[in-house]
Every structure is written in C-alpha cells, then in structure tokens.
C-alpha cells in the first residue's frame, strides 16, 4: 500500500574524496556504522561508493525526525569525526535533505 509517511527525514551527503584515500575514508565511517545505526531515531545509514567514481562517497541516512538527525550530527562533531575525515576530502560535502512522501 502506498501512502503518505509523516516525519521520515532523509539526508543524502555526497563527499568529494581523494581517490587514493577513499578506502580510508570508508574505513573511518565503517568503524562507526554500528553505533550510528543504533542511534536513537535512525532507520537506515548506508555508505555508498561507485567503482566508476573513485573520488566520491555517499551517505544515505533515514531518520524518524530531522531533530534526531541533528542530534546525531552534534554527536558526530563532538567525537571529532569531521576532523578525522578532513584529510580524505577535497571539498565540503554536498548535502540534500528530503521528507519521504510515500512508503
């Protein structure tokens, strides 16, 4: 059944990474995936790569609310993970956020 889904917040973050350091970037994130997926309000957190684009890593996040994603992001900053990943990226991430319209 298709219907409106209230409150599901989706964020997609595309990171421009140094191609030779992509695996390191992914490894840093992978070490946190279990914790992120257990974070209050998290529905899904995936790290995606495209073999044809070694300079890009994409996070796809689904949260019950935007506020829960924001709390997660504050945790991420407090753990210093943005600073840890900085040597692997070449620019600020492109971030898009959405509200899920149908399930």
Coordinates of C-alpha atoms in Angstrom, one line a residue:
X1 CA 0.0 0.0 0.0
X2 CA 1.3 3.4 -0.9
X3 CA 0.6 6.3 1.5
X4 CA 2.0 9.4 2.9
X5 CA 4.7 8.8 5.5
X6 CA 4.8 11.6 8.0
X7 CA 8.1 12.6 9.6
X8 CA 10.6 10.3 7.8
X9 CA 13.7 12.5 7.2
X10 CA 16.2 11.5 4.5
X11 CA 19.6 13.1 4.1
X12 CA 22.0 12.4 1.3
X13 CA 25.6 13.6 1.7
X14 CA 28.0 13.4 -1.2
X15 CA 31.6 13.7 -0.3
X16 CA 34.4 14.6 -2.8
X17 CA 37.3 12.4 -1.6
X18 CA 40.9 12.0 -2.7
X19 CA 40.6 8.8 -4.9
X20 CA 43.6 7.2 -3.3
X21 CA 42.2 7.8 0.1
X22 CA 38.6 6.7 -0.5
X23 CA 39.1 3.3 1.2
X24 CA 40.5 5.1 4.3
X25 CA 37.5 7.4 4.4
X26 CA 35.1 4.5 4.2
X27 CA 37.0 2.6 6.9
X28 CA 36.7 5.5 9.3
X29 CA 33.0 5.7 8.7
X30 CA 32.6 1.9 8.8
X31 CA 34.0 1.8 12.3
X32 CA 31.0 4.0 13.4
X33 CA 28.2 2.4 11.3
X34 CA 27.0 0.0 14.1
X35 CA 26.8 2.9 16.6
X36 CA 25.1 5.2 14.0
X37 CA 22.5 2.6 13.1
X38 CA 21.8 2.2 16.9
X39 CA 21.5 5.9 17.4
X40 CA 18.0 7.0 18.6
X41 CA 15.7 7.6 15.6
X42 CA 18.0 6.1 13.0
X43 CA 16.1 4.0 10.4
X44 CA 19.0 3.5 7.9
X45 CA 22.5 4.6 7.4
X46 CA 24.4 3.4 4.3
X47 CA 27.8 4.3 2.8
X48 CA 27.8 4.0 -1.0
X49 CA 30.7 4.0 -3.5
X50 CA 30.6 3.8 -7.3
X51 CA 33.6 1.9 -8.8
X52 CA 33.5 4.3 -11.7
X53 CA 33.8 7.3 -9.5
X54 CA 36.6 6.7 -7.0
X55 CA 36.5 10.4 -5.9
X56 CA 33.0 10.1 -4.4
X57 CA 31.5 8.6 -1.3
X58 CA 27.8 9.0 -0.5
X59 CA 26.0 8.6 2.8
X60 CA 22.3 7.9 2.7
X61 CA 20.6 8.4 6.1
X62 CA 17.0 7.9 7.1
X63 CA 15.7 9.2 10.4
X64 CA 12.4 9.3 12.2
X65 CA 12.8 13.1 12.6
X66 CA 15.1 15.9 11.4
X67 CA 15.8 16.6 15.1
X68 CA 17.2 13.1 15.6
X69 CA 19.5 13.5 12.7
X70 CA 20.6 16.9 14.1
X71 CA 21.3 15.2 17.5
X72 CA 23.4 12.6 15.6
X73 CA 25.3 15.2 13.8
X74 CA 26.1 17.0 17.1
X75 CA 27.4 13.7 18.4
X76 CA 29.5 13.2 15.2
X77 CA 31.1 16.6 15.7
X78 CA 31.7 16.0 19.4
X79 CA 33.5 12.8 18.6
X80 CA 35.8 14.8 16.2
X81 CA 34.8 12.6 13.2
X82 CA 34.6 15.6 10.9
X83 CA 38.2 16.5 11.7
X84 CA 39.3 12.8 11.3
X85 CA 37.8 12.7 7.8
X86 CA 39.0 16.1 6.7
X87 CA 42.4 14.8 5.3
X88 CA 40.5 12.5 2.9
X89 CA 38.1 15.0 1.3
X90 CA 38.7 17.7 -1.2
X91 CA 35.7 19.9 -0.6
X92 CA 32.7 20.4 1.7
X93 CA 30.0 17.7 1.2
X94 CA 27.0 18.4 -1.0
X95 CA 24.0 17.8 1.3
X96 CA 20.4 17.3 0.3
X97 CA 17.6 16.6 2.7
X98 CA 14.1 15.3 2.0
X99 CA 10.9 14.2 3.7
X100 CA 9.7 10.8 2.5
X101 CA 6.5 11.3 0.6
X102 CA 5.4 7.6 0.1
X103 CA 6.4 4.3 1.6

